[in-house]
């Protein structure tokens, strides 16, 4: 009696294991979704404000109503990466889904925190996947942000050289980090980018610790013309402020990547969510909430923004070069104050 | 009632060790008004604080009414609040956050006495110190003398075995001090509590105490009644510290009847106090108010002649500064009934009954 | 004679027990983050659990000329704003506590309001008031100045110091006002009856008595000035004035490499630690002779306000000017901003665009309720713990002869030198590893972070009052038969209540605005109101952030007014609060 019970249990366990192994090879999205529905919430580390994240999750739940997603907002990309590392070191796991910049994602991958992904299984376009551990889900694109009351349409620089015109002296602003020039160095080469930056510094730009308040200051008219991000200029524009944008060629940008952690508590859910974010529908929903979409996915505003322009960005594999240039350029830009 | 044995308190600072109380032993009787008298820094307050348990001595034993409260050898101390004492502080330590009645009633509140009963006793005690009308005022609104009474009432109400008083009158002005001194004495008599009183003021000590311990440099120099300490101190320091005393170095000569004859720089003097010191006497003194002006023709012993150098008139008394024929200066305090003026030739007598022999080095 | 046996406890045990308990608690709160900070500073990656050891972070930080340049700028800023805040704070505290200035209760409420304003909002308010191109003051004065010229430029070192002074003045006031209140009026009167003029009295009587408080306030303000970021970040950075804290923010968020650079941050924090140790040492030396500062002895204590007479008009002008600059103007600008759809200068053209949408958004926010609830719990708990702990620490340090009290004092001041970010990092490790205490991601971890961060302010404030309190007041209680606990409850706490309440209010208001550790420690359901505000701010919605800020200020008004009303009522029955 006892023996048969044991045997029965063993058999059941074996079939379950076999079944699980079999499906893991090519699990269709629907199966993953079904599995995810029983799991714990998908914890997602991302930098958008909670209200925006709510909209994304709402849209996601329209397609996948049974998968719960918990968004935790972590601002400051480096802190996001540090937190994921800390959590993994101390308790063995971090969030399920991780969204961050190239340097953060590659840093996490170096530490073996990220899961290998099968793009085919998740139905993700391969151009979104420079490697097998991450997916390009959005981009921060540098544009000129200007006050349309103070700067007329035909005055706005149409090239990076126009930006250096004397008339902008004391009227222009920039993020305190020279990241846009560091990215331009990819298209122009370091020397040209550095020269441009040095010329720009002579205009006595106002330096902002974040491009969000900078865009607001453009709206308020304290600064007439600034080098900022497309997405951080959206809030004043949407609120009706006299702020307009212009993308220059080449267009520097940062791609934003999303990965799944190795020890994800609900890996199936994370996969479904990632797959959705990489889809046109999901990406548009993401963009609608955060103003950042993937330039690689047709139909997004970000795609249209850089359409026909030369995109300038260091490849993730070149992060080292980018870091060195970036640090040097930051120093040059910071020198703008000392020159005053 | 209160026994202190070999009490020792040491302060160790970065630079030095300082012996604040150096092997003190005292025994205070039930109902006694006992005063620790000495100059500042003599260790009297430290001793009092040790009794209260506010200071932890390094050595010795203290017991109150037969119950040990501190024992250095066993390393045990009874905390202040468990000791059967109450205390009046130099600064009164009236709690500004409480009313007069709350201040006075606090020891009863601690005992867990009910409000109504507490109030009854508080009222009675306040009546005793004449503060009935102030009961519900904030304690901070009182004058200095009134605050002193509150502090006293608060100490008395606890009905502890031992009442400790740390220079309670030193913050009052002279007039009030004298008045409070009398009140304090009456109160202690009425309540009958054993009291330990710390002061540097000899007048206070003499007028209040049953017995006085004179302290100096962390040691008890001499213990005695006010009468004894004033009239026949055994110790040079006591003689100097209590009252005015002019000490004359002397060489003992011989016993003469119930007195002892000593040689001083101004002649032979017969002394009748502390004659038991005999050959060991090093000094002799007579209080200025005991020195008498006598008829120059007088033939009595201990008579010196001299000239008045200066006078200080203070109403009741006149202080004379007299220079004797052998260039010795003497102070004399005499009644103002018979005034003398500087330059007068006078004869002085040092009554043998008031001439005190002392041993030791000044 | 000695028949009965002694029932007391071993005094050696009694002497050590409180120290050991307090040291244990403080070591847990302070030493743990400190050790993690020090470990971070010698780890190649700055992550304490990563392998390897290195001194490179120190070598790089301290061999970089930019570090010393920034340190110089930071000192100018810190010293300048400490001086400014002290000048305002001392005058305010004296006017409110010791003179017949009109409407003192009202003044006391008003002076504390800027404290609840997150500094980033105060800074942005000042940008709108005095920026060279669009600042309100410059706009209305432009007819006088002529085209293209401006009177004020808030983007400057002077501007930073000015705004930081305004922002630190309430803190200074809170530290100093209990000290002023407890000052023995006899001292003042003695000076006055001996014919001393007002300035002689201040110099000869008040300054010496207030010396420990002033010293503590100065030390505290200097440390705040060294570490603060928002105001120099908003007002200095645009024109290239960089302070050490901006370097920390850079290392945390933006440094290339992908990971927050905790290594160099920790190495830099050692610099702050050294400065803090020097300040502590100086304070201990200066206040060694504690009895010199006793001013509340339990003798006659009647406060008779100093009659300002012909100084009344200047005093009222000074107070009004301060309120105008620190409270009215910034709050007015915040109200304006909160009603605007986007950040816009004050102008008639914008009036038609006014909207309540920002305020509505805050109340419609599904997280607003739980964030408010969290903030109330966190603020109330942290403030109460800090206030009680501060009294206990001060009692041990100033009053008791407990061994190790200098160490206790140091431990309670140290957290000031640890950047909030590093406290967050440390607590993250501690509670991630301590599986038995599952508070990671909850409000409790934030309470612990705040207690750690604010204990320094708390103890500095209660120290001063404890120094002023005569030990005899406690001894009298013990001699009356009261035990330690009752003595604390009936004597020490009531007499230090002004300071305790000051600490409480200060901590609550800072909990209402603190971000660096709250952000780092936030999980899914421990969000606080400032994090919400921060969300709006960093999401590019300063107008909504202003709306939230205004509601925080309103909460502050209610809190401080309640305090005033309660203490005024308390005074009627003779309890000073």
Coordinates of N, CA and C in Angstrom, one line a residue, chain A residues 45 49-54 69-79 81-83 85-91 103-104 107-108 111 150 170-172 175-177 204-210 212-213 216-217 219-224 232 235-236 239-242 319 322-324 326-327 330 333-338 340, chain C residues 45 47-50 69 120 124 127 131-135 155 229-230 233-234 237-242 246 249-262 341-345 353 365-367 421 424-426 428-429 432-433 440 516 519-524 527 531-532 534-543:
Chain A
X45 N 11.5 47.6 -12.0 CA 12.3 48.8 -11.6 C 12.4 49.7 -12.9
X49 N 7.6 58.4 -13.4 CA 6.7 58.7 -12.2 C 5.6 57.7 -12.2
X50 N 5.1 57.4 -10.9 CA 4.1 56.4 -10.7 C 2.9 56.6 -11.6
X51 N 2.4 57.8 -11.7 CA 1.2 58.0 -12.5 C 1.3 57.6 -13.9
X52 N 2.5 57.8 -14.5 CA 2.8 57.4 -15.8 C 2.8 55.8 -15.9
X53 N 3.5 55.3 -14.9 CA 3.6 53.8 -14.8 C 2.2 53.2 -14.7
X54 N 1.3 53.8 -14.0 CA -0.1 53.3 -13.9 C -0.7 53.1 -15.2
X69 N 1.4 43.6 -12.2 CA 2.7 44.3 -12.3 C 2.8 45.3 -11.2
X70 N 3.9 45.3 -10.5 CA 4.2 46.3 -9.5 C 5.4 47.1 -9.9
X71 N 5.1 48.4 -10.1 CA 6.2 49.3 -10.6 C 6.8 50.0 -9.4
X72 N 8.1 49.9 -9.3 CA 8.9 50.7 -8.3 C 9.7 51.7 -9.0
X73 N 9.5 53.0 -8.7 CA 10.2 54.0 -9.4 C 11.6 54.2 -8.8
X74 N 12.6 54.1 -9.6 CA 14.0 54.4 -9.1 C 14.6 55.4 -10.0
X75 N 14.8 56.6 -9.5 CA 15.4 57.6 -10.4 C 16.9 57.6 -10.2
X76 N 17.6 58.1 -11.2 CA 19.1 58.1 -11.1 C 19.5 56.7 -11.5
X77 N 19.9 56.5 -12.8 CA 20.2 55.2 -13.4 C 21.3 54.5 -12.6
X78 N 22.3 55.2 -12.1 CA 23.3 54.5 -11.4 C 22.8 53.9 -10.0
X79 N 21.9 54.6 -9.4 CA 21.3 54.1 -8.2 C 20.5 52.9 -8.4
X81 N 21.0 50.7 -10.8 CA 21.9 49.5 -11.0 C 22.5 49.1 -9.7
X82 N 22.9 50.1 -8.9 CA 23.5 49.7 -7.6 C 22.5 49.0 -6.7
X83 N 21.2 49.4 -6.7 CA 20.2 48.7 -5.9 C 20.0 47.3 -6.4
X85 N 22.2 45.4 -7.8 CA 23.3 44.6 -7.4 C 23.3 44.3 -5.9
X86 N 23.0 45.3 -5.1 CA 22.9 45.2 -3.7 C 21.9 44.1 -3.3
X87 N 20.7 44.2 -3.9 CA 19.6 43.2 -3.6 C 20.0 41.8 -4.0
X88 N 20.6 41.7 -5.1 CA 21.1 40.4 -5.5 C 22.1 39.8 -4.6
X89 N 23.1 40.7 -4.2 CA 24.1 40.2 -3.3 C 23.6 39.8 -2.0
X90 N 22.6 40.6 -1.5 CA 22.2 40.4 -0.1 C 21.1 39.4 0.1
X91 N 20.2 39.3 -0.9 CA 19.1 38.3 -0.7 C 18.9 37.4 -1.8
X103 N 24.8 51.5 -20.0 CA 25.9 51.2 -19.1 C 25.3 50.4 -17.9
X104 N 24.1 50.7 -17.4 CA 23.5 50.0 -16.3 C 23.2 48.6 -16.6
X107 N 26.4 46.6 -17.0 CA 27.0 46.4 -15.7 C 26.3 45.2 -15.0
X108 N 25.0 45.2 -15.1 CA 24.3 44.1 -14.4 C 24.6 42.8 -15.1
X111 N 27.7 41.2 -14.0 CA 27.6 40.6 -12.7 C 26.7 39.4 -12.7
X150 N 10.2 83.9 -27.4 CA 11.4 84.7 -27.5 C 12.3 84.3 -28.7
X170 N 24.6 83.8 -23.3 CA 23.8 84.2 -22.1 C 22.4 83.8 -22.2
X171 N 22.0 83.2 -23.3 CA 20.5 82.9 -23.5 C 20.3 81.4 -23.5
X172 N 21.4 80.6 -23.5 CA 21.2 79.2 -23.7 C 21.5 78.4 -22.4
X175 N 22.0 70.6 -19.9 CA 22.2 69.7 -18.8 C 23.6 69.9 -18.3
X176 N 23.8 69.8 -17.0 CA 25.2 69.9 -16.5 C 26.1 68.8 -17.0
X177 N 25.6 67.7 -17.4 CA 26.4 66.6 -18.0 C 26.5 66.8 -19.5
X204 N 28.5 81.0 -22.4 CA 28.1 81.0 -21.0 C 26.8 80.4 -20.8
X205 N 26.6 79.1 -21.1 CA 25.3 78.5 -20.9 C 25.0 78.3 -19.4
X206 N 23.7 78.3 -19.1 CA 23.3 78.0 -17.8 C 23.2 76.4 -17.7
X207 N 23.8 75.9 -16.6 CA 23.8 74.5 -16.5 C 22.8 74.0 -15.5
X208 N 22.0 73.0 -15.9 CA 21.0 72.5 -15.0 C 21.2 71.1 -14.5
X209 N 20.9 70.8 -13.3 CA 21.2 69.5 -12.8 C 20.2 68.4 -13.4
X210 N 19.1 68.9 -13.9 CA 18.2 68.0 -14.6 C 17.6 68.7 -15.8
X212 N 14.6 68.3 -16.8 CA 13.2 68.6 -16.6 C 13.0 70.1 -16.1
X213 N 13.7 70.5 -15.1 CA 13.5 72.0 -14.7 C 14.1 72.9 -15.8
X216 N 11.4 73.6 -18.1 CA 10.4 74.5 -17.5 C 11.0 76.0 -17.5
X217 N 12.3 76.1 -17.3 CA 12.9 77.4 -17.4 C 12.9 78.0 -18.8
X219 N 10.4 77.4 -20.8 CA 9.0 77.9 -20.8 C 8.8 79.2 -20.1
X220 N 9.5 79.3 -19.0 CA 9.4 80.6 -18.2 C 10.2 81.7 -18.9
X221 N 11.1 81.4 -19.8 CA 11.8 82.4 -20.5 C 13.1 82.8 -19.9
X222 N 13.5 82.1 -18.8 CA 14.8 82.4 -18.2 C 15.9 82.0 -19.2
X223 N 15.7 80.9 -19.9 CA 16.6 80.5 -20.9 C 15.8 80.4 -22.2
X224 N 16.4 80.9 -23.3 CA 15.7 80.9 -24.6 C 15.8 79.6 -25.4
X232 N 11.7 65.2 -21.8 CA 11.6 66.0 -20.6 C 11.0 67.4 -21.0
X235 N 6.3 67.8 -20.7 CA 5.4 68.3 -19.7 C 5.0 69.8 -19.9
X236 N 6.0 70.7 -20.1 CA 5.6 72.1 -20.4 C 4.8 72.3 -21.7
X239 N 1.4 71.2 -21.2 CA 0.7 72.2 -20.4 C 0.4 73.5 -21.1
X240 N 0.9 73.6 -22.3 CA 0.6 74.8 -23.1 C 1.6 75.9 -23.0
X241 N 2.8 75.5 -22.5 CA 3.9 76.5 -22.4 C 4.4 76.8 -23.8
X242 N 5.0 78.0 -23.9 CA 5.5 78.4 -25.2 C 6.9 77.7 -25.5
X319 N 31.0 51.2 -24.4 CA 30.7 51.9 -23.2 C 31.9 52.5 -22.6
X322 N 32.9 55.6 -24.4 CA 31.9 56.7 -24.1 C 32.2 57.3 -22.7
X323 N 32.5 56.4 -21.7 CA 32.7 56.8 -20.4 C 33.8 57.8 -20.3
X324 N 34.9 57.5 -20.9 CA 36.1 58.3 -20.9 C 35.8 59.7 -21.5
X326 N 32.9 61.0 -22.0 CA 31.9 61.7 -21.2 C 32.4 62.4 -20.0
X327 N 33.3 61.7 -19.3 CA 33.9 62.3 -18.1 C 34.7 63.6 -18.5
X330 N 32.3 66.4 -19.5 CA 31.7 66.9 -18.3 C 32.5 68.0 -17.7
X333 N 32.5 71.2 -19.8 CA 31.2 71.9 -19.6 C 31.2 72.6 -18.2
X334 N 31.6 71.9 -17.2 CA 31.6 72.5 -15.9 C 32.5 73.7 -15.8
X335 N 33.5 73.7 -16.7 CA 34.4 74.8 -16.7 C 33.8 76.1 -17.1
X336 N 32.6 76.0 -17.7 CA 31.8 77.2 -18.1 C 31.7 78.1 -17.0
X337 N 31.4 77.6 -15.8 CA 31.2 78.4 -14.6 C 32.5 79.1 -14.2
X338 N 33.6 78.3 -14.2 CA 34.8 78.9 -13.7 C 35.3 80.0 -14.6
X340 N 33.5 82.2 -15.9 CA 32.7 83.5 -15.6 C 33.4 84.4 -14.7
Chain C
X45 N 34.9 48.6 -6.3 CA 33.6 49.0 -6.9 C 32.8 49.8 -6.0
X47 N 31.0 48.7 -3.7 CA 29.9 47.8 -3.2 C 30.5 47.0 -2.1
X48 N 30.0 47.1 -0.9 CA 30.7 46.5 0.3 C 30.8 45.0 0.2
X49 N 30.0 44.3 -0.6 CA 30.1 42.8 -0.6 C 30.9 42.4 -1.8
X50 N 31.4 43.3 -2.7 CA 32.2 42.9 -3.8 C 33.6 42.5 -3.3
X69 N 39.2 72.6 -4.8 CA 38.6 73.8 -5.3 C 37.1 73.8 -4.9
X120 N 14.2 72.4 -2.4 CA 14.2 72.5 -3.9 C 13.1 73.5 -4.3
X124 N 13.6 77.1 -6.2 CA 12.9 77.4 -7.5 C 12.0 78.6 -7.3
X127 N 14.3 81.4 -7.7 CA 14.7 81.6 -9.1 C 13.6 82.5 -9.8
X131 N 15.7 85.8 -10.5 CA 16.6 85.4 -11.5 C 16.8 86.6 -12.4
X132 N 18.0 86.7 -13.0 CA 18.3 87.9 -13.7 C 17.3 88.3 -14.9
X133 N 16.8 87.3 -15.6 CA 16.0 87.7 -16.8 C 14.5 87.7 -16.5
X134 N 14.0 86.8 -15.7 CA 12.5 86.7 -15.5 C 12.1 86.9 -14.1
X135 N 13.1 87.1 -13.1 CA 12.7 87.2 -11.7 C 11.7 88.3 -11.5
X155 N 21.4 83.6 -9.2 CA 22.4 82.6 -9.7 C 23.8 83.1 -9.3
X229 N 22.4 70.0 -0.9 CA 22.5 70.0 -2.3 C 21.5 70.9 -3.0
X230 N 20.3 70.8 -2.6 CA 19.2 71.4 -3.4 C 19.5 72.9 -3.8
X233 N 22.6 73.4 -5.8 CA 22.3 72.7 -7.1 C 21.4 73.4 -8.0
X234 N 20.5 74.2 -7.4 CA 19.5 74.9 -8.2 C 20.1 76.3 -8.6
X237 N 24.8 75.8 -9.6 CA 25.2 75.0 -10.7 C 24.9 75.6 -12.1
X238 N 23.8 76.3 -12.3 CA 23.6 77.0 -13.6 C 24.8 77.9 -14.0
X239 N 25.4 78.5 -13.0 CA 26.5 79.4 -13.4 C 27.9 78.7 -13.0
X240 N 27.8 77.4 -12.9 CA 29.1 76.7 -12.7 C 29.7 76.8 -11.3
X241 N 28.9 77.1 -10.3 CA 29.4 77.0 -8.9 C 29.1 75.6 -8.4
X242 N 30.2 74.8 -8.2 CA 30.0 73.4 -7.8 C 30.5 73.3 -6.4
X246 N 27.3 68.5 -4.9 CA 27.0 68.3 -6.3 C 27.8 67.2 -6.9
X249 N 26.2 64.0 -5.8 CA 25.0 63.7 -6.6 C 25.4 63.2 -8.0
X250 N 26.5 63.7 -8.5 CA 27.0 63.3 -9.8 C 27.5 61.8 -9.7
X251 N 28.2 61.5 -8.6 CA 28.7 60.2 -8.4 C 27.6 59.2 -8.2
X252 N 26.5 59.6 -7.5 CA 25.4 58.7 -7.3 C 24.6 58.4 -8.6
X253 N 24.4 59.5 -9.3 CA 23.4 59.3 -10.4 C 24.1 59.3 -11.8
X254 N 25.0 60.2 -12.1 CA 25.3 60.4 -13.5 C 26.7 59.9 -13.9
X255 N 27.5 59.5 -13.0 CA 28.9 59.2 -13.3 C 28.9 58.1 -14.4
X256 N 29.7 58.1 -15.4 CA 29.8 57.1 -16.4 C 30.2 55.8 -15.7
X257 N 29.7 54.7 -16.2 CA 30.1 53.4 -15.7 C 28.9 52.6 -15.2
X258 N 27.8 53.2 -15.0 CA 26.6 52.4 -14.8 C 26.2 52.1 -13.4
X259 N 27.2 52.2 -12.4 CA 26.9 52.0 -11.1 C 27.1 53.2 -10.2
X260 N 26.3 53.4 -9.2 CA 26.5 54.5 -8.3 C 27.9 54.3 -7.7
X261 N 28.7 55.4 -7.7 CA 30.1 55.3 -7.2 C 30.2 55.5 -5.7
X262 N 29.8 54.4 -5.0 CA 29.8 54.6 -3.5 C 31.2 54.7 -3.0
X341 N -0.5 76.4 -15.3 CA -0.4 75.1 -16.0 C 1.1 74.7 -16.2
X342 N 2.0 75.6 -16.4 CA 3.4 75.4 -16.5 C 4.1 76.5 -15.8
X343 N 5.4 76.3 -15.6 CA 6.2 77.3 -14.9 C 6.2 78.6 -15.6
X344 N 5.7 79.6 -15.1 CA 5.7 80.9 -15.8 C 5.9 82.0 -14.7
X345 N 6.5 83.1 -15.2 CA 6.7 84.2 -14.3 C 5.4 84.9 -14.0
X353 N -5.0 81.9 -17.5 CA -4.6 80.5 -17.6 C -4.6 79.8 -16.2
X365 N -4.8 61.8 -6.9 CA -3.8 60.8 -7.0 C -4.1 59.6 -6.1
X366 N -4.1 58.4 -6.6 CA -4.5 57.3 -5.8 C -3.5 57.0 -4.7
X367 N -2.3 57.6 -4.9 CA -1.2 57.3 -3.9 C -1.2 58.4 -2.8
X421 N 22.4 59.5 1.3 CA 22.5 58.4 0.3 C 23.2 57.2 1.0
X424 N 21.1 55.3 3.4 CA 20.2 54.5 2.6 C 20.9 53.2 2.1
X425 N 22.1 53.4 1.6 CA 22.8 52.2 1.1 C 23.0 51.2 2.2
X426 N 23.5 51.7 3.4 CA 23.8 50.9 4.5 C 22.6 50.1 5.0
X428 N 20.0 49.4 3.4 CA 19.6 48.5 2.4 C 20.3 47.1 2.7
X429 N 21.6 47.2 2.9 CA 22.4 46.0 3.1 C 21.9 45.3 4.4
X432 N 18.4 43.9 4.1 CA 18.3 42.8 3.1 C 18.9 41.6 3.7
X433 N 20.0 41.7 4.4 CA 20.6 40.6 5.0 C 19.9 40.0 6.2
X440 N 12.6 45.6 5.1 CA 13.0 46.2 3.8 C 11.8 46.5 3.0
X516 N 16.6 61.9 0.2 CA 17.7 61.1 -0.3 C 17.7 59.7 0.2
X519 N 14.1 58.0 -0.9 CA 14.1 57.5 -2.3 C 14.8 56.2 -2.4
X520 N 15.9 56.1 -1.7 CA 16.7 54.9 -1.9 C 16.1 53.7 -1.2
X521 N 15.3 54.0 -0.2 CA 14.7 52.9 0.6 C 13.3 52.6 0.2
X522 N 12.8 53.3 -0.8 CA 11.4 53.1 -1.2 C 11.1 51.7 -1.8
X523 N 10.0 51.2 -1.4 CA 9.6 49.9 -2.0 C 8.3 50.2 -2.6
X524 N 7.4 49.2 -2.7 CA 6.2 49.4 -3.4 C 5.2 50.2 -2.6
X527 N 5.7 54.7 0.2 CA 5.9 56.0 -0.4 C 5.5 57.1 0.6
X531 N 8.2 62.0 -1.5 CA 8.6 61.2 -2.6 C 7.6 61.5 -3.8
X532 N 6.3 61.7 -3.4 CA 5.3 62.0 -4.4 C 5.6 63.4 -5.0
X534 N 8.5 64.8 -5.1 CA 9.7 64.6 -5.9 C 9.4 63.9 -7.2
X535 N 8.4 63.0 -7.2 CA 7.9 62.4 -8.4 C 7.4 63.5 -9.4
X536 N 6.6 64.4 -8.9 CA 6.2 65.5 -9.8 C 7.3 66.3 -10.3
X537 N 8.2 66.6 -9.3 CA 9.3 67.5 -9.6 C 10.2 66.9 -10.7
X538 N 10.6 65.7 -10.5 CA 11.5 65.1 -11.4 C 10.8 64.6 -12.7
X539 N 9.5 64.6 -12.6 CA 8.7 64.3 -13.8 C 8.5 65.5 -14.6
X540 N 9.1 66.6 -14.2 CA 8.9 67.8 -15.0 C 7.7 68.6 -14.7
X541 N 7.1 68.4 -13.6 CA 5.8 69.1 -13.3 C 6.0 69.9 -12.0
X542 N 6.8 71.0 -12.1 CA 7.0 71.8 -10.9 C 5.7 72.4 -10.3
X543 N 4.7 72.5 -11.2 CA 3.5 73.2 -10.7 C 2.7 72.2 -9.8

